[in-house]
């Protein structure tokens, strides 16, 4: 379980489905904002996603896409693991 202030966001898929996600950490790499999010922070092991901000600078709300490209996912995962000492991120094929 992560001991962190609980910040949540509502994620809307392209199909219009919504999910409430807990933001575990945020970082900026080369001017791009990334979020590490999970749907459940109470479980010892839970599934997490890395989201990449893709909004234009005039947008009223932030727009994020799920990071799926393997090289980018590996690089950003390593940074989040460094930021969160007690977290190990494992990618699924």
PDB file of N, CA and C in Angstrom:
ATOM      1  N   UNK A   1       0.845  -1.169   0.000  1.00  0.00           N
ATOM      2  CA  UNK A   1       0.000   0.000   0.000  1.00  0.00           C
ATOM      3  C   UNK A   1       0.894   1.237   0.000  1.00  0.00           C
ATOM      4  N   UNK A   2       0.547   2.218  -0.781  1.00  0.00           N
ATOM      5  CA  UNK A   2       1.338   3.440  -0.858  1.00  0.00           C
ATOM      6  C   UNK A   2       0.824   4.463   0.139  1.00  0.00           C
ATOM      7  N   UNK A   3       1.740   5.065   0.853  1.00  0.00           N
ATOM      8  CA  UNK A   3       1.406   6.135   1.783  1.00  0.00           C
ATOM      9  C   UNK A   3       1.649   7.446   1.058  1.00  0.00           C
ATOM     10  N   UNK A   4       0.639   7.995   0.446  1.00  0.00           N
ATOM     11  CA  UNK A   4       0.800   9.208  -0.343  1.00  0.00           C
ATOM     12  C   UNK A   4      -0.521   9.966  -0.340  1.00  0.00           C
ATOM     13  N   UNK A   5      -0.439  11.251  -0.468  1.00  0.00           N
ATOM     14  CA  UNK A   5      -1.651  12.056  -0.558  1.00  0.00           C
ATOM     15  C   UNK A   5      -2.470  11.553  -1.738  1.00  0.00           C
ATOM     16  N   UNK A   6      -3.765  11.430  -1.550  1.00  0.00           N
ATOM     17  CA  UNK A   6      -4.622  10.833  -2.567  1.00  0.00           C
ATOM     18  C   UNK A   6      -5.125  11.891  -3.544  1.00  0.00           C
ATOM     19  N   UNK A   7      -4.553  11.880  -4.733  1.00  0.00           N
ATOM     20  CA  UNK A   7      -5.006  12.727  -5.821  1.00  0.00           C
ATOM     21  C   UNK A   7      -5.639  11.810  -6.858  1.00  0.00           C
ATOM     22  N   UNK A   8      -6.857  12.113  -7.244  1.00  0.00           N
ATOM     23  CA  UNK A   8      -7.531  11.270  -8.228  1.00  0.00           C
ATOM     24  C   UNK A   8      -7.879  12.083  -9.464  1.00  0.00           C
ATOM     25  N   UNK A   9      -7.937  11.363 -10.587  1.00  0.00           N
ATOM     26  CA  UNK A   9      -8.364  11.972 -11.838  1.00  0.00           C
ATOM     27  C   UNK A   9      -9.413  11.065 -12.459  1.00  0.00           C
ATOM     28  N   UNK A  10     -10.237  11.641 -13.292  1.00  0.00           N
ATOM     29  CA  UNK A  10     -11.197  10.852 -14.050  1.00  0.00           C
ATOM     30  C   UNK A  10     -10.637  10.678 -15.448  1.00  0.00           C
ATOM     31  N   UNK A  11     -10.459   9.412 -15.841  1.00  0.00           N
ATOM     32  CA  UNK A  11      -9.918   9.088 -17.154  1.00  0.00           C
ATOM     33  C   UNK A  11     -11.068   8.618 -18.033  1.00  0.00           C
ATOM     34  N   UNK A  12     -11.224   9.247 -19.191  1.00  0.00           N
ATOM     35  CA  UNK A  12     -12.283   8.884 -20.129  1.00  0.00           C
ATOM     36  C   UNK A  12     -11.654   8.244 -21.357  1.00  0.00           C
ATOM     37  N   UNK A  13     -12.118   7.040 -21.688  1.00  0.00           N
ATOM     38  CA  UNK A  13     -11.581   6.330 -22.847  1.00  0.00           C
ATOM     39  C   UNK A  13     -12.195   6.885 -24.126  1.00  0.00           C
ATOM     40  N   UNK A  14     -11.649   6.450 -25.265  1.00  0.00           N
ATOM     41  CA  UNK A  14     -12.200   6.866 -26.559  1.00  0.00           C
ATOM     42  C   UNK A  14     -13.635   6.392 -26.732  1.00  0.00           C
ATOM     43  N   UNK A  15     -14.008   5.307 -26.014  1.00  0.00           N
ATOM     44  CA  UNK A  15     -15.365   4.768 -26.092  1.00  0.00           C
ATOM     45  C   UNK A  15     -16.341   5.508 -25.180  1.00  0.00           C
ATOM     46  N   UNK A  16     -15.822   6.446 -24.378  1.00  0.00           N
ATOM     47  CA  UNK A  16     -16.676   7.207 -23.483  1.00  0.00           C
ATOM     48  C   UNK A  16     -16.795   6.616 -22.089  1.00  0.00           C
ATOM     49  N   UNK A  17     -16.152   5.475 -21.832  1.00  0.00           N
ATOM     50  CA  UNK A  17     -16.154   4.894 -20.492  1.00  0.00           C
ATOM     51  C   UNK A  17     -15.243   5.730 -19.592  1.00  0.00           C
ATOM     52  N   UNK A  18     -15.576   5.798 -18.315  1.00  0.00           N
ATOM     53  CA  UNK A  18     -14.751   6.564 -17.387  1.00  0.00           C
ATOM     54  C   UNK A  18     -14.242   5.666 -16.265  1.00  0.00           C
ATOM     55  N   UNK A  19     -13.103   6.051 -15.716  1.00  0.00           N
ATOM     56  CA  UNK A  19     -12.516   5.340 -14.579  1.00  0.00           C
ATOM     57  C   UNK A  19     -11.871   6.369 -13.667  1.00  0.00           C
ATOM     58  N   UNK A  20     -12.002   6.153 -12.384  1.00  0.00           N
ATOM     59  CA  UNK A  20     -11.360   7.003 -11.394  1.00  0.00           C
ATOM     60  C   UNK A  20      -9.989   6.408 -11.104  1.00  0.00           C
ATOM     61  N   UNK A  21      -8.933   7.183 -11.330  1.00  0.00           N
ATOM     62  CA  UNK A  21      -7.562   6.711 -11.151  1.00  0.00           C
ATOM     63  C   UNK A  21      -6.847   7.545 -10.102  1.00  0.00           C
ATOM     64  N   UNK A  22      -6.019   6.885  -9.318  1.00  0.00           N
ATOM     65  CA  UNK A  22      -5.229   7.538  -8.283  1.00  0.00           C
ATOM     66  C   UNK A  22      -3.856   7.881  -8.859  1.00  0.00           C
ATOM     67  N   UNK A  23      -3.465   9.128  -8.733  1.00  0.00           N
ATOM     68  CA  UNK A  23      -2.154   9.561  -9.215  1.00  0.00           C
ATOM     69  C   UNK A  23      -1.127   9.222  -8.137  1.00  0.00           C
ATOM     70  N   UNK A  24      -0.190   8.330  -8.489  1.00  0.00           N
ATOM     71  CA  UNK A  24       0.834   7.908  -7.547  1.00  0.00           C
ATOM     72  C   UNK A  24       2.064   8.804  -7.609  1.00  0.00           C
ATOM     73  N   UNK A  25       2.372   9.285  -8.813  1.00  0.00           N
ATOM     74  CA  UNK A  25       3.536  10.144  -8.996  1.00  0.00           C
ATOM     75  C   UNK A  25       3.404  10.877 -10.318  1.00  0.00           C
ATOM     76  N   UNK A  26       4.099  11.986 -10.424  1.00  0.00           N
ATOM     77  CA  UNK A  26       4.111  12.795 -11.646  1.00  0.00           C
ATOM     78  C   UNK A  26       5.545  13.222 -11.900  1.00  0.00           C
ATOM     79  N   UNK A  27       5.937  13.245 -13.168  1.00  0.00           N
ATOM     80  CA  UNK A  27       7.268  13.732 -13.532  1.00  0.00           C
ATOM     81  C   UNK A  27       7.197  14.402 -14.893  1.00  0.00           C
ATOM     82  N   UNK A  28       8.180  15.217 -15.180  1.00  0.00           N
ATOM     83  CA  UNK A  28       8.266  15.889 -16.477  1.00  0.00           C
ATOM     84  C   UNK A  28       9.604  15.525 -17.097  1.00  0.00           C
ATOM     85  N   UNK A  29       9.559  15.026 -18.337  1.00  0.00           N
ATOM     86  CA  UNK A  29      10.762  14.618 -19.058  1.00  0.00           C
ATOM     87  C   UNK A  29      10.763  15.335 -20.398  1.00  0.00           C
ATOM     88  N   UNK A  30      11.814  16.099 -20.655  1.00  0.00           N
ATOM     89  CA  UNK A  30      11.929  16.857 -21.908  1.00  0.00           C
ATOM     90  C   UNK A  30      10.661  17.657 -22.223  1.00  0.00           C
ATOM     91  N   UNK A  31      10.081  18.260 -21.196  1.00  0.00           N
ATOM     92  CA  UNK A  31       8.909  19.107 -21.382  1.00  0.00           C
ATOM     93  C   UNK A  31       7.580  18.367 -21.453  1.00  0.00           C
ATOM     94  N   UNK A  32       7.598  17.039 -21.342  1.00  0.00           N
ATOM     95  CA  UNK A  32       6.367  16.247 -21.397  1.00  0.00           C
ATOM     96  C   UNK A  32       6.045  15.728 -20.006  1.00  0.00           C
ATOM     97  N   UNK A  33       4.791  15.899 -19.582  1.00  0.00           N
ATOM     98  CA  UNK A  33       4.353  15.442 -18.270  1.00  0.00           C
ATOM     99  C   UNK A  33       3.870  14.002 -18.358  1.00  0.00           C
ATOM    100  N   UNK A  34       4.312  13.188 -17.401  1.00  0.00           N
ATOM    101  CA  UNK A  34       3.886  11.794 -17.286  1.00  0.00           C
ATOM    102  C   UNK A  34       3.272  11.584 -15.908  1.00  0.00           C
ATOM    103  N   UNK A  35       2.231  10.763 -15.846  1.00  0.00           N
ATOM    104  CA  UNK A  35       1.607  10.391 -14.585  1.00  0.00           C
ATOM    105  C   UNK A  35       1.680   8.880 -14.419  1.00  0.00           C
ATOM    106  N   UNK A  36       1.979   8.441 -13.208  1.00  0.00           N
ATOM    107  CA  UNK A  36       1.852   7.037 -12.850  1.00  0.00           C
ATOM    108  C   UNK A  36       0.556   6.920 -12.075  1.00  0.00           C
ATOM    109  N   UNK A  37      -0.390   6.141 -12.584  1.00  0.00           N
ATOM    110  CA  UNK A  37      -1.715   6.042 -11.973  1.00  0.00           C
ATOM    111  C   UNK A  37      -2.080   4.584 -11.724  1.00  0.00           C
ATOM    112  N   UNK A  38      -2.969   4.374 -10.760  1.00  0.00           N
ATOM    113  CA  UNK A  38      -3.492   3.041 -10.459  1.00  0.00           C
ATOM    114  C   UNK A  38      -4.958   3.172 -10.100  1.00  0.00           C
ATOM    115  N   UNK A  39      -5.717   2.113 -10.349  1.00  0.00           N
ATOM    116  CA  UNK A  39      -7.134   2.162 -10.009  1.00  0.00           C
ATOM    117  C   UNK A  39      -7.375   1.801  -8.544  1.00  0.00           C
ATOM    118  N   UNK A  40      -6.404   1.147  -7.895  1.00  0.00           N
ATOM    119  CA  UNK A  40      -6.571   0.730  -6.508  1.00  0.00           C
ATOM    120  C   UNK A  40      -5.249   0.921  -5.773  1.00  0.00           C
ATOM    121  N   UNK A  41      -5.235   1.747  -4.740  1.00  0.00           N
ATOM    122  CA  UNK A  41      -3.995   1.977  -3.993  1.00  0.00           C
ATOM    123  C   UNK A  41      -3.995   1.216  -2.666  1.00  0.00           C
ATOM    124  N   UNK A  42      -5.061   0.496  -2.375  1.00  0.00           N
ATOM    125  CA  UNK A  42      -5.145  -0.248  -1.124  1.00  0.00           C
ATOM    126  C   UNK A  42      -4.484  -1.620  -1.230  1.00  0.00           C
ATOM    127  N   UNK A  43      -4.400  -2.184  -2.413  1.00  0.00           N
ATOM    128  CA  UNK A  43      -3.828  -3.512  -2.610  1.00  0.00           C
ATOM    129  C   UNK A  43      -2.302  -3.441  -2.626  1.00  0.00           C
ATOM    130  N   UNK A  44      -1.656  -4.496  -2.122  1.00  0.00           N
ATOM    131  CA  UNK A  44      -0.188  -4.578  -2.132  1.00  0.00           C
ATOM    132  C   UNK A  44       0.333  -4.590  -3.570  1.00  0.00           C
ATOM    133  N   UNK A  45      -0.334  -5.360  -4.426  1.00  0.00           N
ATOM    134  CA  UNK A  45       0.013  -5.406  -5.850  1.00  0.00           C
ATOM    135  C   UNK A  45      -1.213  -4.973  -6.637  1.00  0.00           C
ATOM    136  N   UNK A  46      -1.051  -3.936  -7.429  1.00  0.00           N
ATOM    137  CA  UNK A  46      -2.161  -3.485  -8.260  1.00  0.00           C
ATOM    138  C   UNK A  46      -1.631  -3.101  -9.629  1.00  0.00           C
ATOM    139  N   UNK A  47      -2.533  -3.039 -10.585  1.00  0.00           N
ATOM    140  CA  UNK A  47      -2.138  -2.654 -11.925  1.00  0.00           C
ATOM    141  C   UNK A  47      -2.046  -1.138 -12.011  1.00  0.00           C
ATOM    142  N   UNK A  48      -1.038  -0.682 -12.741  1.00  0.00           N
ATOM    143  CA  UNK A  48      -0.817   0.750 -12.903  1.00  0.00           C
ATOM    144  C   UNK A  48      -0.627   1.055 -14.379  1.00  0.00           C
ATOM    145  N   UNK A  49      -0.850   2.302 -14.714  1.00  0.00           N
ATOM    146  CA  UNK A  49      -0.643   2.790 -16.079  1.00  0.00           C
ATOM    147  C   UNK A  49       0.264   4.011 -16.025  1.00  0.00           C
ATOM    148  N   UNK A  50       0.989   4.224 -17.098  1.00  0.00           N
ATOM    149  CA  UNK A  50       1.728   5.467 -17.251  1.00  0.00           C
ATOM    150  C   UNK A  50       1.021   6.260 -18.338  1.00  0.00           C
ATOM    151  N   UNK A  51       0.626   7.474 -17.984  1.00  0.00           N
ATOM    152  CA  UNK A  51      -0.080   8.352 -18.913  1.00  0.00           C
ATOM    153  C   UNK A  51       0.846   9.478 -19.336  1.00  0.00           C
ATOM    154  N   UNK A  52       0.734   9.877 -20.601  1.00  0.00           N
ATOM    155  CA  UNK A  52       1.547  10.947 -21.178  1.00  0.00           C
ATOM    156  C   UNK A  52       0.627  12.089 -21.578  1.00  0.00           C
ATOM    157  N   UNK A  53       0.955  13.299 -21.132  1.00  0.00           N
ATOM    158  CA  UNK A  53       0.118  14.443 -21.485  1.00  0.00           C
ATOM    159  C   UNK A  53       0.298  14.789 -22.961  1.00  0.00           C
ATOM    160  N   UNK A  54      -0.841  14.915 -23.655  1.00  0.00           N
ATOM    161  CA  UNK A  54      -0.823  15.237 -25.081  1.00  0.00           C
ATOM    162  C   UNK A  54      -1.686  16.453 -25.400  1.00  0.00           C
ATOM    163  N   UNK A  55      -2.098  17.203 -24.349  1.00  0.00           N
ATOM    164  CA  UNK A  55      -2.956  18.373 -24.565  1.00  0.00           C
ATOM    165  C   UNK A  55      -2.189  19.485 -25.254  1.00  0.00           C
ATOM    166  N   UNK A  56      -2.923  20.297 -26.000  1.00  0.00           N
ATOM    167  CA  UNK A  56      -2.274  21.481 -26.547  1.00  0.00           C
ATOM    168  C   UNK A  56      -2.278  22.557 -25.466  1.00  0.00           C
ATOM    169  N   UNK A  57      -1.432  23.546 -25.611  1.00  0.00           N
ATOM    170  CA  UNK A  57      -1.245  24.530 -24.546  1.00  0.00           C
ATOM    171  C   UNK A  57      -2.472  25.382 -24.260  1.00  0.00           C
ATOM    172  N   UNK A  58      -3.456  25.432 -25.150  1.00  0.00           N
ATOM    173  CA  UNK A  58      -4.663  26.223 -24.936  1.00  0.00           C
ATOM    174  C   UNK A  58      -5.825  25.419 -24.372  1.00  0.00           C
ATOM    175  N   UNK A  59      -5.616  24.143 -24.120  1.00  0.00           N
ATOM    176  CA  UNK A  59      -6.690  23.276 -23.630  1.00  0.00           C
ATOM    177  C   UNK A  59      -7.096  23.653 -22.210  1.00  0.00           C
ATOM    178  N   UNK A  60      -8.407  23.577 -21.935  1.00  0.00           N
ATOM    179  CA  UNK A  60      -8.911  23.870 -20.594  1.00  0.00           C
ATOM    180  C   UNK A  60      -8.679  22.694 -19.648  1.00  0.00           C
ATOM    181  N   UNK A  61      -8.675  21.476 -20.187  1.00  0.00           N
ATOM    182  CA  UNK A  61      -8.429  20.281 -19.391  1.00  0.00           C
ATOM    183  C   UNK A  61      -7.246  19.524 -19.981  1.00  0.00           C
ATOM    184  N   UNK A  62      -6.516  18.850 -19.118  1.00  0.00           N
ATOM    185  CA  UNK A  62      -5.384  18.044 -19.584  1.00  0.00           C
ATOM    186  C   UNK A  62      -5.889  16.810 -20.311  1.00  0.00           C
ATOM    187  N   UNK A  63      -5.178  16.449 -21.364  1.00  0.00           N
ATOM    188  CA  UNK A  63      -5.489  15.246 -22.135  1.00  0.00           C
ATOM    189  C   UNK A  63      -4.286  14.322 -22.052  1.00  0.00           C
ATOM    190  N   UNK A  64      -4.527  13.059 -21.698  1.00  0.00           N
ATOM    191  CA  UNK A  64      -3.459  12.082 -21.547  1.00  0.00           C
ATOM    192  C   UNK A  64      -3.750  10.862 -22.397  1.00  0.00           C
ATOM    193  N   UNK A  65      -2.682  10.256 -22.900  1.00  0.00           N
ATOM    194  CA  UNK A  65      -2.755   8.967 -23.586  1.00  0.00           C
ATOM    195  C   UNK A  65      -1.965   7.958 -22.764  1.00  0.00           C
ATOM    196  N   UNK A  66      -2.359   6.696 -22.861  1.00  0.00           N
ATOM    197  CA  UNK A  66      -1.618   5.627 -22.202  1.00  0.00           C
ATOM    198  C   UNK A  66      -0.326   5.386 -22.984  1.00  0.00           C
ATOM    199  N   UNK A  67       0.795   5.328 -22.272  1.00  0.00           N
ATOM    200  CA  UNK A  67       2.084   5.053 -22.914  1.00  0.00           C
ATOM    201  C   UNK A  67       2.123   3.565 -23.253  1.00  0.00           C
ATOM    202  N   UNK A  68       2.276   3.265 -24.537  1.00  0.00           N
ATOM    203  CA  UNK A  68       2.301   1.870 -24.976  1.00  0.00           C
ATOM    204  C   UNK A  68       3.586   1.511 -25.719  1.00  0.00           C
ATOM    205  N   UNK A  69       4.306   2.501 -26.219  1.00  0.00           N
ATOM    206  CA  UNK A  69       5.534   2.233 -26.962  1.00  0.00           C
ATOM    207  C   UNK A  69       6.582   1.703 -25.975  1.00  0.00           C
ATOM    208  N   UNK A  70       7.143   0.533 -26.272  1.00  0.00           N
ATOM    209  CA  UNK A  70       7.977  -0.204 -25.324  1.00  0.00           C
ATOM    210  C   UNK A  70       9.193   0.574 -24.827  1.00  0.00           C
ATOM    211  N   UNK A  71       9.907   1.230 -25.712  1.00  0.00           N
ATOM    212  CA  UNK A  71      11.114   1.963 -25.317  1.00  0.00           C
ATOM    213  C   UNK A  71      10.770   3.115 -24.367  1.00  0.00           C
ATOM    214  N   UNK A  72       9.723   3.870 -24.706  1.00  0.00           N
ATOM    215  CA  UNK A  72       9.293   4.984 -23.861  1.00  0.00           C
ATOM    216  C   UNK A  72       8.791   4.462 -22.517  1.00  0.00           C
ATOM    217  N   UNK A  73       8.012   3.386 -22.538  1.00  0.00           N
ATOM    218  CA  UNK A  73       7.461   2.798 -21.323  1.00  0.00           C
ATOM    219  C   UNK A  73       8.573   2.336 -20.383  1.00  0.00           C
ATOM    220  N   UNK A  74       9.587   1.699 -20.925  1.00  0.00           N
ATOM    221  CA  UNK A  74      10.712   1.215 -20.124  1.00  0.00           C
ATOM    222  C   UNK A  74      11.470   2.388 -19.493  1.00  0.00           C
ATOM    223  N   UNK A  75      11.730   3.417 -20.269  1.00  0.00           N
ATOM    224  CA  UNK A  75      12.478   4.579 -19.771  1.00  0.00           C
ATOM    225  C   UNK A  75      11.716   5.312 -18.673  1.00  0.00           C
ATOM    226  N   UNK A  76      10.437   5.561 -18.896  1.00  0.00           N
ATOM    227  CA  UNK A  76       9.644   6.301 -17.912  1.00  0.00           C
ATOM    228  C   UNK A  76       9.406   5.445 -16.667  1.00  0.00           C
ATOM    229  N   UNK A  77       9.215   4.142 -16.841  1.00  0.00           N
ATOM    230  CA  UNK A  77       9.054   3.238 -15.690  1.00  0.00           C
ATOM    231  C   UNK A  77      10.270   3.303 -14.780  1.00  0.00           C
ATOM    232  N   UNK A  78      11.458   3.317 -15.373  1.00  0.00           N
ATOM    233  CA  UNK A  78      12.690   3.375 -14.581  1.00  0.00           C
ATOM    234  C   UNK A  78      12.745   4.661 -13.754  1.00  0.00           C
ATOM    235  N   UNK A  79      12.306   5.753 -14.320  1.00  0.00           N
ATOM    236  CA  UNK A  79      12.301   7.027 -13.586  1.00  0.00           C
ATOM    237  C   UNK A  79      11.312   6.976 -12.436  1.00  0.00           C
ATOM    238  N   UNK A  80      10.109   6.434 -12.676  1.00  0.00           N
ATOM    239  CA  UNK A  80       9.132   6.333 -11.587  1.00  0.00           C
ATOM    240  C   UNK A  80       9.628   5.396 -10.486  1.00  0.00           C
ATOM    241  N   UNK A  81      10.332   4.319 -10.838  1.00  0.00           N
ATOM    242  CA  UNK A  81      10.879   3.426  -9.812  1.00  0.00           C
ATOM    243  C   UNK A  81      11.896   4.163  -8.937  1.00  0.00           C
ATOM    244  N   UNK A  82      12.697   5.044  -9.535  1.00  0.00           N
ATOM    245  CA  UNK A  82      13.652   5.835  -8.755  1.00  0.00           C
ATOM    246  C   UNK A  82      12.931   6.820  -7.840  1.00  0.00           C
ATOM    247  N   UNK A  83      11.850   7.432  -8.333  1.00  0.00           N
ATOM    248  CA  UNK A  83      11.114   8.405  -7.535  1.00  0.00           C
ATOM    249  C   UNK A  83      10.371   7.755  -6.368  1.00  0.00           C
ATOM    250  N   UNK A  84       9.919   6.535  -6.564  1.00  0.00           N
ATOM    251  CA  UNK A  84       9.164   5.807  -5.542  1.00  0.00           C
ATOM    252  C   UNK A  84      10.004   4.620  -5.094  1.00  0.00           C
ATOM    253  N   UNK A  85      10.735   4.784  -4.013  1.00  0.00           N
ATOM    254  CA  UNK A  85      11.685   3.765  -3.551  1.00  0.00           C
ATOM    255  C   UNK A  85      11.053   2.396  -3.321  1.00  0.00           C
ATOM    256  N   UNK A  86       9.819   2.361  -2.844  1.00  0.00           N
ATOM    257  CA  UNK A  86       9.195   1.087  -2.463  1.00  0.00           C
ATOM    258  C   UNK A  86       8.325   0.477  -3.562  1.00  0.00           C
ATOM    259  N   UNK A  87       8.503   0.907  -4.807  1.00  0.00           N
ATOM    260  CA  UNK A  87       7.672   0.431  -5.906  1.00  0.00           C
ATOM    261  C   UNK A  87       8.532  -0.228  -6.971  1.00  0.00           C
ATOM    262  N   UNK A  88       8.074  -1.392  -7.416  1.00  0.00           N
ATOM    263  CA  UNK A  88       8.705  -2.070  -8.555  1.00  0.00           C
ATOM    264  C   UNK A  88       7.661  -2.169  -9.649  1.00  0.00           C
ATOM    265  N   UNK A  89       7.984  -1.641 -10.828  1.00  0.00           N
ATOM    266  CA  UNK A  89       7.062  -1.681 -11.953  1.00  0.00           C
ATOM    267  C   UNK A  89       7.441  -2.827 -12.873  1.00  0.00           C
ATOM    268  N   UNK A  90       6.452  -3.635 -13.235  1.00  0.00           N
ATOM    269  CA  UNK A  90       6.653  -4.771 -14.113  1.00  0.00           C
ATOM    270  C   UNK A  90       5.744  -4.598 -15.305  1.00  0.00           C
ATOM    271  N   UNK A  91       6.313  -4.642 -16.506  1.00  0.00           N
ATOM    272  CA  UNK A  91       5.484  -4.491 -17.705  1.00  0.00           C
ATOM    273  C   UNK A  91       4.907  -5.835 -18.104  1.00  0.00           C
ATOM    274  N   UNK A  92       3.704  -5.779 -18.658  1.00  0.00           N
ATOM    275  CA  UNK A  92       3.032  -6.983 -19.136  1.00  0.00           C
ATOM    276  C   UNK A  92       3.049  -6.987 -20.640  1.00  0.00           C
ATOM    277  N   UNK A  93       3.294  -8.157 -21.203  1.00  0.00           N
ATOM    278  CA  UNK A  93       3.284  -8.280 -22.665  1.00  0.00           C
ATOM    279  C   UNK A  93       1.895  -8.493 -23.189  1.00  0.00           C
TER     280      UNK A  93
END
